[in-house]
Amino acid sequence: PDTTFTVRWYLRSSAVFDSAFISRPQTVGVGFFTTDTAANVKIKRWSMARFGDAGVKYYVKHVPTEWQPAFASAFDQWNETFQQSFGRKIFDYEFVPENDARNALLVPGDIRYNIVEWDLVNKATYGGLGPSEGNNYTGEIINANVLIQGPTVMKLYTSWYKVSETAANLRAIGKSEEAAVLLRDFMKASDAKLEPTQLHRLTLNKTKNFVIRAEQPELADPHTQRNDFEEVPQGVDFKTYMNGYFHDMLTHELGHNLGLRHNFRGNMGAKDTGEKGSTSRSIMEYLGRRYRYLDQVGEYDVMAIQYGYAGTAPTHLDWFCTDEDKWAPKTPGSSPECSSDDATSDPYSFFEFRLARTIDYLTARGESYAPVWTQENMKRELNVALNGLLGYASIDVPAAEKITNFFGKSGRPADAKGMSTFVVARVKQQLCDPNLEMVIAGKYDPAAKALTLKQIQGLRETAVKAFADGGVDLGIDINCAPLQPVAASHI
């Protein structure tokens, strides 16, 4: 069937060239969006001269009063960053009251205005989106918007807090099995609601593609980086968490509006103290639920802004990687330290911990009842753990020599040559842990014992296949019996 849609064109009177704006090329060490069609690629950024001390004006729509301070703090932090670096702020912003007639006129996509909108009708699967439009000859940004799927975000995180509180109360009265079932069912229901929508392609005269900003992965940021089995951070109430969450989300999206791309090496500089700003050296990082509410503008972001807006060369060339740089199986040169699924300054330990947690859930370790979580329930988390560890086990030596946060820790190999052997041995140690026999023995009836054994064997089978697909032999079967190499036949 034919698809019909309405196109509205918005125009803004503007000088084509700003004489004070100096185009700037890409450089190693920081990441900016770039021009699409110019012969010489240029990074995209605002002209500070065009707006002077007033800053780039944004209109903020429909944000509930309760969360307006968190949104304001995002603008304020970027203003403080620019003030310290350049002696002037970059943004001006105004919250538009709900009864203001301008609400009907201020529409994202109208190139005359820069808008942050709390979307009242949520159909997208992203949590936030930060698109911008620029002059393809110079790289100057002339318009930007931020779209926040506010009602969907609020529903998801309100439910997460309520379910986590109920689960904690159930465990406190000895009903840990009921708590596990509650958490599992909540995660299953949440996962179903966050299924990605089908991407679209629209062409003009079969030669030019329309740009659909909402479907560009480098711009769209998820409601939650992983809908994993994490419960709420201990001692952090809902309002505190959500203020931190919305600060992180809007600061990140405004970073896109400033021209910045994702930076998946931000957590390499994490201080891991549990304090604000300790989870990453970049607000452009993706972080899971336990970490993102603490994220702030960091050292990388300052370095990137100083290059983009003043031309100051980056002083650290190994602080950045982005969407197309992420580790992928059998991709020579890709690094497991470039991941949108990790956290902390030691990603290898993070992935080991995720695998250990997955085993705990799949076996209901420490409990006498049969496991309630299955591999299907935990497919996302298990894949994160296995792929993360596979990245270290399958890395080639030249790429391993560029790893920054693996070596120098107790028990680890001294150089890149021993990395793969070490990682394979550690994975086998977790999968074939003798204590798993005691976990099975501790179940209350034969059916629970049988299910636990089946879960363990299924996990081993999945791990062996995942590593084999990535070119690494774990050398075990589902019972952890060592596999003998098959001798070559001679005819």
mmCIF file with all atom_site columns, N, CA and C in Angstrom, residues 356-404:
data_model
loop_
_atom_site.group_PDB
_atom_site.id
_atom_site.type_symbol
_atom_site.label_atom_id
_atom_site.label_alt_id
_atom_site.label_comp_id
_atom_site.label_asym_id
_atom_site.label_entity_id
_atom_site.label_seq_id
_atom_site.pdbx_PDB_ins_code
_atom_site.Cartn_x
_atom_site.Cartn_y
_atom_site.Cartn_z
_atom_site.occupancy
_atom_site.B_iso_or_equiv
_atom_site.pdbx_formal_charge
_atom_site.auth_seq_id
_atom_site.auth_comp_id
_atom_site.auth_asym_id
_atom_site.auth_atom_id
_atom_site.pdbx_PDB_model_num
ATOM 1   N N  . ALA A 1 356 ? 29.720 -13.710 36.092 1.00 0.00 ? 356 ALA A N  1
ATOM 2   C CA . ALA A 1 356 ? 29.484 -14.304 37.409 1.00 0.00 ? 356 ALA A CA 1
ATOM 3   C C  . ALA A 1 356 ? 28.048 -14.065 37.867 1.00 0.00 ? 356 ALA A C  1
ATOM 4   N N  . ARG A 1 357 ? 27.545 -12.848 37.645 1.00 0.00 ? 357 ARG A N  1
ATOM 5   C CA . ARG A 1 357 ? 26.161 -12.546 38.026 1.00 0.00 ? 357 ARG A CA 1
ATOM 6   C C  . ARG A 1 357 ? 25.181 -13.373 37.209 1.00 0.00 ? 357 ARG A C  1
ATOM 7   N N  . THR A 1 358 ? 25.479 -13.555 35.934 1.00 0.00 ? 358 THR A N  1
ATOM 8   C CA . THR A 1 358 ? 24.604 -14.360 35.083 1.00 0.00 ? 358 THR A CA 1
ATOM 9   C C  . THR A 1 358 ? 24.539 -15.797 35.596 1.00 0.00 ? 358 THR A C  1
ATOM 10  N N  . ILE A 1 359 ? 25.690 -16.352 35.961 1.00 0.00 ? 359 ILE A N  1
ATOM 11  C CA . ILE A 1 359 ? 25.720 -17.709 36.517 1.00 0.00 ? 359 ILE A CA 1
ATOM 12  C C  . ILE A 1 359 ? 24.920 -17.772 37.807 1.00 0.00 ? 359 ILE A C  1
ATOM 13  N N  . ASP A 1 360 ? 25.054 -16.764 38.656 1.00 0.00 ? 360 ASP A N  1
ATOM 14  C CA . ASP A 1 360 ? 24.293 -16.722 39.914 1.00 0.00 ? 360 ASP A CA 1
ATOM 15  C C  . ASP A 1 360 ? 22.792 -16.784 39.655 1.00 0.00 ? 360 ASP A C  1
ATOM 16  N N  . TYR A 1 361 ? 22.332 -16.012 38.686 1.00 0.00 ? 361 TYR A N  1
ATOM 17  C CA . TYR A 1 361 ? 20.902 -15.973 38.391 1.00 0.00 ? 361 TYR A CA 1
ATOM 18  C C  . TYR A 1 361 ? 20.424 -17.260 37.724 1.00 0.00 ? 361 TYR A C  1
ATOM 19  N N  . LEU A 1 362 ? 21.220 -17.805 36.813 1.00 0.00 ? 362 LEU A N  1
ATOM 20  C CA . LEU A 1 362 ? 20.804 -19.014 36.106 1.00 0.00 ? 362 LEU A CA 1
ATOM 21  C C  . LEU A 1 362 ? 20.806 -20.249 36.998 1.00 0.00 ? 362 LEU A C  1
ATOM 22  N N  . THR A 1 363 ? 21.502 -20.191 38.116 1.00 0.00 ? 363 THR A N  1
ATOM 23  C CA . THR A 1 363 ? 21.557 -21.334 39.045 1.00 0.00 ? 363 THR A CA 1
ATOM 24  C C  . THR A 1 363 ? 20.833 -21.051 40.355 1.00 0.00 ? 363 THR A C  1
ATOM 25  N N  . ALA A 1 364 ? 20.361 -19.817 40.544 1.00 0.00 ? 364 ALA A N  1
ATOM 26  C CA . ALA A 1 364 ? 19.790 -19.406 41.844 1.00 0.00 ? 364 ALA A CA 1
ATOM 27  C C  . ALA A 1 364 ? 20.767 -19.784 42.952 1.00 0.00 ? 364 ALA A C  1
ATOM 28  N N  . ARG A 1 365 ? 22.016 -19.363 42.764 1.00 0.00 ? 365 ARG A N  1
ATOM 29  C CA . ARG A 1 365 ? 23.074 -19.703 43.716 1.00 0.00 ? 365 ARG A CA 1
ATOM 30  C C  . ARG A 1 365 ? 22.706 -19.223 45.124 1.00 0.00 ? 365 ARG A C  1
ATOM 31  N N  . GLY A 1 366 ? 22.933 -20.083 46.106 1.00 0.00 ? 366 GLY A N  1
ATOM 32  C CA . GLY A 1 366 ? 22.639 -19.733 47.495 1.00 0.00 ? 366 GLY A CA 1
ATOM 33  C C  . GLY A 1 366 ? 21.202 -19.988 47.907 1.00 0.00 ? 366 GLY A C  1
ATOM 34  N N  . GLU A 1 367 ? 20.379 -20.461 46.970 1.00 0.00 ? 367 GLU A N  1
ATOM 35  C CA . GLU A 1 367 ? 18.967 -20.731 47.264 1.00 0.00 ? 367 GLU A CA 1
ATOM 36  C C  . GLU A 1 367 ? 18.668 -22.207 47.049 1.00 0.00 ? 367 GLU A C  1
ATOM 37  N N  . SER A 1 368 ? 17.648 -22.723 47.742 1.00 0.00 ? 368 SER A N  1
ATOM 38  C CA . SER A 1 368 ? 17.285 -24.131 47.594 1.00 0.00 ? 368 SER A CA 1
ATOM 39  C C  . SER A 1 368 ? 16.262 -24.356 46.492 1.00 0.00 ? 368 SER A C  1
ATOM 40  N N  . TYR A 1 369 ? 15.627 -23.288 46.007 1.00 0.00 ? 369 TYR A N  1
ATOM 41  C CA . TYR A 1 369 ? 14.602 -23.445 44.971 1.00 0.00 ? 369 TYR A CA 1
ATOM 42  C C  . TYR A 1 369 ? 15.239 -23.536 43.588 1.00 0.00 ? 369 TYR A C  1
ATOM 43  N N  . ALA A 1 370 ? 14.447 -23.997 42.628 1.00 0.00 ? 370 ALA A N  1
ATOM 44  C CA . ALA A 1 370 ? 14.917 -24.121 41.251 1.00 0.00 ? 370 ALA A CA 1
ATOM 45  C C  . ALA A 1 370 ? 15.092 -22.735 40.642 1.00 0.00 ? 370 ALA A C  1
ATOM 46  N N  . PRO A 1 371 ? 16.039 -22.577 39.707 1.00 0.00 ? 371 PRO A N  1
ATOM 47  C CA . PRO A 1 371 ? 16.241 -21.264 39.077 1.00 0.00 ? 371 PRO A CA 1
ATOM 48  C C  . PRO A 1 371 ? 14.969 -20.789 38.376 1.00 0.00 ? 371 PRO A C  1
ATOM 49  N N  . VAL A 1 372 ? 14.693 -19.482 38.483 1.00 0.00 ? 372 VAL A N  1
ATOM 50  C CA . VAL A 1 372 ? 13.534 -18.911 37.792 1.00 0.00 ? 372 VAL A CA 1
ATOM 51  C C  . VAL A 1 372 ? 13.951 -18.139 36.541 1.00 0.00 ? 372 VAL A C  1
ATOM 52  N N  . TRP A 1 373 ? 15.226 -17.754 36.458 1.00 0.00 ? 373 TRP A N  1
ATOM 53  C CA . TRP A 1 373 ? 15.738 -17.055 35.270 1.00 0.00 ? 373 TRP A CA 1
ATOM 54  C C  . TRP A 1 373 ? 16.236 -18.092 34.272 1.00 0.00 ? 373 TRP A C  1
ATOM 55  N N  . THR A 1 374 ? 16.053 -17.816 33.000 1.00 0.00 ? 374 THR A N  1
ATOM 56  C CA . THR A 1 374 ? 16.548 -18.684 31.940 1.00 0.00 ? 374 THR A CA 1
ATOM 57  C C  . THR A 1 374 ? 17.482 -17.898 31.033 1.00 0.00 ? 374 THR A C  1
ATOM 58  N N  . GLN A 1 375 ? 18.186 -18.608 30.153 1.00 0.00 ? 375 GLN A N  1
ATOM 59  C CA . GLN A 1 375 ? 19.052 -17.923 29.187 1.00 0.00 ? 375 GLN A CA 1
ATOM 60  C C  . GLN A 1 375 ? 18.253 -16.980 28.305 1.00 0.00 ? 375 GLN A C  1
ATOM 61  N N  . GLU A 1 376 ? 17.035 -17.357 27.966 1.00 0.00 ? 376 GLU A N  1
ATOM 62  C CA . GLU A 1 376 ? 16.208 -16.507 27.126 1.00 0.00 ? 376 GLU A CA 1
ATOM 63  C C  . GLU A 1 376 ? 15.898 -15.193 27.838 1.00 0.00 ? 376 GLU A C  1
ATOM 64  N N  . ASN A 1 377 ? 15.600 -15.263 29.141 1.00 0.00 ? 377 ASN A N  1
ATOM 65  C CA . ASN A 1 377 ? 15.362 -14.048 29.920 1.00 0.00 ? 377 ASN A CA 1
ATOM 66  C C  . ASN A 1 377 ? 16.589 -13.152 29.947 1.00 0.00 ? 377 ASN A C  1
ATOM 67  N N  . MET A 1 378 ? 17.770 -13.773 29.942 1.00 0.00 ? 378 MET A N  1
ATOM 68  C CA . MET A 1 378 ? 19.012 -13.053 30.172 1.00 0.00 ? 378 MET A CA 1
ATOM 69  C C  . MET A 1 378 ? 19.895 -13.001 28.934 1.00 0.00 ? 378 MET A C  1
ATOM 70  N N  . LYS A 1 379 ? 19.299 -13.157 27.760 1.00 0.00 ? 379 LYS A N  1
ATOM 71  C CA . LYS A 1 379 ? 20.070 -13.226 26.534 1.00 0.00 ? 379 LYS A CA 1
ATOM 72  C C  . LYS A 1 379 ? 20.957 -11.995 26.349 1.00 0.00 ? 379 LYS A C  1
ATOM 73  N N  . ARG A 1 380 ? 20.372 -10.825 26.589 1.00 0.00 ? 380 ARG A N  1
ATOM 74  C CA . ARG A 1 380 ? 21.122 -9.576  26.400 1.00 0.00 ? 380 ARG A CA 1
ATOM 75  C C  . ARG A 1 380 ? 22.325 -9.528  27.338 1.00 0.00 ? 380 ARG A C  1
ATOM 76  N N  . GLU A 1 381 ? 22.097 -9.790  28.615 1.00 0.00 ? 381 GLU A N  1
ATOM 77  C CA . GLU A 1 381 ? 23.193 -9.705  29.588 1.00 0.00 ? 381 GLU A CA 1
ATOM 78  C C  . GLU A 1 381 ? 24.255 -10.763 29.331 1.00 0.00 ? 381 GLU A C  1
ATOM 79  N N  . LEU A 1 382 ? 23.827 -11.970 28.988 1.00 0.00 ? 382 LEU A N  1
ATOM 80  C CA . LEU A 1 382 ? 24.797 -13.036 28.728 1.00 0.00 ? 382 LEU A CA 1
ATOM 81  C C  . LEU A 1 382 ? 25.645 -12.697 27.508 1.00 0.00 ? 382 LEU A C  1
ATOM 82  N N  . ASN A 1 383 ? 25.022 -12.177 26.463 1.00 0.00 ? 383 ASN A N  1
ATOM 83  C CA . ASN A 1 383 ? 25.783 -11.793 25.273 1.00 0.00 ? 383 ASN A CA 1
ATOM 84  C C  . ASN A 1 383 ? 26.784 -10.680 25.582 1.00 0.00 ? 383 ASN A C  1
ATOM 85  N N  . VAL A 1 384 ? 26.371 -9.724  26.417 1.00 0.00 ? 384 VAL A N  1
ATOM 86  C CA . VAL A 1 384 ? 27.284 -8.648  26.815 1.00 0.00 ? 384 VAL A CA 1
ATOM 87  C C  . VAL A 1 384 ? 28.516 -9.221  27.499 1.00 0.00 ? 384 VAL A C  1
ATOM 88  N N  . ALA A 1 385 ? 28.295 -10.139 28.449 1.00 0.00 ? 385 ALA A N  1
ATOM 89  C CA . ALA A 1 385 ? 29.413 -10.713 29.197 1.00 0.00 ? 385 ALA A CA 1
ATOM 90  C C  . ALA A 1 385 ? 30.325 -11.541 28.296 1.00 0.00 ? 385 ALA A C  1
ATOM 91  N N  . LEU A 1 386 ? 29.733 -12.430 27.505 1.00 0.00 ? 386 LEU A N  1
ATOM 92  C CA . LEU A 1 386 ? 30.546 -13.316 26.671 1.00 0.00 ? 386 LEU A CA 1
ATOM 93  C C  . LEU A 1 386 ? 31.281 -12.557 25.575 1.00 0.00 ? 386 LEU A C  1
ATOM 94  N N  . ASN A 1 387 ? 30.587 -11.623 24.910 1.00 0.00 ? 387 ASN A N  1
ATOM 95  C CA . ASN A 1 387 ? 31.254 -10.847 23.860 1.00 0.00 ? 387 ASN A CA 1
ATOM 96  C C  . ASN A 1 387 ? 32.348 -9.961  24.424 1.00 0.00 ? 387 ASN A C  1
ATOM 97  N N  . GLY A 1 388 ? 32.114 -9.416  25.616 1.00 0.00 ? 388 GLY A N  1
ATOM 98  C CA . GLY A 1 388 ? 33.141 -8.591  26.240 1.00 0.00 ? 388 GLY A CA 1
ATOM 99  C C  . GLY A 1 388 ? 34.399 -9.381  26.522 1.00 0.00 ? 388 GLY A C  1
ATOM 100 N N  . LEU A 1 389 ? 34.233 -10.587 27.065 1.00 0.00 ? 389 LEU A N  1
ATOM 101 C CA . LEU A 1 389 ? 35.396 -11.429 27.363 1.00 0.00 ? 389 LEU A CA 1
ATOM 102 C C  . LEU A 1 389 ? 36.029 -11.971 26.082 1.00 0.00 ? 389 LEU A C  1
ATOM 103 N N  . LEU A 1 390 ? 35.189 -12.307 25.100 1.00 0.00 ? 390 LEU A N  1
ATOM 104 C CA . LEU A 1 390 ? 35.714 -12.764 23.814 1.00 0.00 ? 390 LEU A CA 1
ATOM 105 C C  . LEU A 1 390 ? 36.591 -11.699 23.167 1.00 0.00 ? 390 LEU A C  1
ATOM 106 N N  . GLY A 1 391 ? 36.226 -10.440 23.362 1.00 0.00 ? 391 GLY A N  1
ATOM 107 C CA . GLY A 1 391 ? 37.043 -9.361  22.806 1.00 0.00 ? 391 GLY A CA 1
ATOM 108 C C  . GLY A 1 391 ? 38.480 -9.412  23.282 1.00 0.00 ? 391 GLY A C  1
ATOM 109 N N  . TYR A 1 392 ? 38.667 -9.750  24.539 1.00 0.00 ? 392 TYR A N  1
ATOM 110 C CA . TYR A 1 392 ? 40.029 -9.859  25.086 1.00 0.00 ? 392 TYR A CA 1
ATOM 111 C C  . TYR A 1 392 ? 40.688 -11.168 24.673 1.00 0.00 ? 392 TYR A C  1
ATOM 112 N N  . ALA A 1 393 ? 39.893 -12.253 24.569 1.00 0.00 ? 393 ALA A N  1
ATOM 113 C CA . ALA A 1 393 ? 40.471 -13.566 24.232 1.00 0.00 ? 393 ALA A CA 1
ATOM 114 C C  . ALA A 1 393 ? 40.886 -13.662 22.774 1.00 0.00 ? 393 ALA A C  1
ATOM 115 N N  . SER A 1 394 ? 40.220 -12.912 21.888 1.00 0.00 ? 394 SER A N  1
ATOM 116 C CA . SER A 1 394 ? 40.467 -13.054 20.454 1.00 0.00 ? 394 SER A CA 1
ATOM 117 C C  . SER A 1 394 ? 41.303 -11.913 19.870 1.00 0.00 ? 394 SER A C  1
ATOM 118 N N  . ILE A 1 395 ? 41.701 -10.973 20.683 1.00 0.00 ? 395 ILE A N  1
ATOM 119 C CA . ILE A 1 395 ? 42.409 -9.800  20.176 1.00 0.00 ? 395 ILE A CA 1
ATOM 120 C C  . ILE A 1 395 ? 43.775 -10.182 19.595 1.00 0.00 ? 395 ILE A C  1
ATOM 121 N N  . ASP A 1 396 ? 44.132 -9.549  18.483 1.00 0.00 ? 396 ASP A N  1
ATOM 122 C CA . ASP A 1 396 ? 45.455 -9.803  17.921 1.00 0.00 ? 396 ASP A CA 1
ATOM 123 C C  . ASP A 1 396 ? 46.498 -8.999  18.695 1.00 0.00 ? 396 ASP A C  1
ATOM 124 N N  . VAL A 1 397 ? 47.741 -9.446  18.633 1.00 0.00 ? 397 VAL A N  1
ATOM 125 C CA . VAL A 1 397 ? 48.801 -8.844  19.452 1.00 0.00 ? 397 VAL A CA 1
ATOM 126 C C  . VAL A 1 397 ? 48.986 -7.347  19.185 1.00 0.00 ? 397 VAL A C  1
ATOM 127 N N  . PRO A 1 398 ? 49.013 -6.879  17.933 1.00 0.00 ? 398 PRO A N  1
ATOM 128 C CA . PRO A 1 398 ? 49.171 -5.433  17.716 1.00 0.00 ? 398 PRO A CA 1
ATOM 129 C C  . PRO A 1 398 ? 48.080 -4.610  18.390 1.00 0.00 ? 398 PRO A C  1
ATOM 130 N N  . ALA A 1 399 ? 46.819 -5.091  18.324 1.00 0.00 ? 399 ALA A N  1
ATOM 131 C CA . ALA A 1 399 ? 45.732 -4.365  18.983 1.00 0.00 ? 399 ALA A CA 1
ATOM 132 C C  . ALA A 1 399 ? 45.855 -4.473  20.493 1.00 0.00 ? 399 ALA A C  1
ATOM 133 N N  . ALA A 1 400 ? 46.274 -5.637  20.986 1.00 0.00 ? 400 ALA A N  1
ATOM 134 C CA . ALA A 1 400 ? 46.418 -5.833  22.430 1.00 0.00 ? 400 ALA A CA 1
ATOM 135 C C  . ALA A 1 400 ? 47.476 -4.904  23.013 1.00 0.00 ? 400 ALA A C  1
ATOM 136 N N  . GLU A 1 401 ? 48.497 -4.612  22.225 1.00 0.00 ? 401 GLU A N  1
ATOM 137 C CA . GLU A 1 401 ? 49.553 -3.721  22.715 1.00 0.00 ? 401 GLU A CA 1
ATOM 138 C C  . GLU A 1 401 ? 49.076 -2.289  22.904 1.00 0.00 ? 401 GLU A C  1
ATOM 139 N N  . LYS A 1 402 ? 47.904 -1.961  22.330 1.00 0.00 ? 402 LYS A N  1
ATOM 140 C CA . LYS A 1 402 ? 47.340 -0.625  22.492 1.00 0.00 ? 402 LYS A CA 1
ATOM 141 C C  . LYS A 1 402 ? 46.329 -0.554  23.647 1.00 0.00 ? 402 LYS A C  1
ATOM 142 N N  . ILE A 1 403 ? 46.060 -1.700  24.282 1.00 0.00 ? 403 ILE A N  1
ATOM 143 C CA . ILE A 1 403 ? 45.143 -1.732  25.424 1.00 0.00 ? 403 ILE A CA 1
ATOM 144 C C  . ILE A 1 403 ? 45.745 -0.896  26.553 1.00 0.00 ? 403 ILE A C  1
ATOM 145 N N  . THR A 1 404 ? 44.925 -0.093  27.200 1.00 0.00 ? 404 THR A N  1
ATOM 146 C CA . THR A 1 404 ? 45.442 0.820   28.227 1.00 0.00 ? 404 THR A CA 1
ATOM 147 C C  . THR A 1 404 ? 45.088 0.419   29.652 1.00 0.00 ? 404 THR A C  1
#
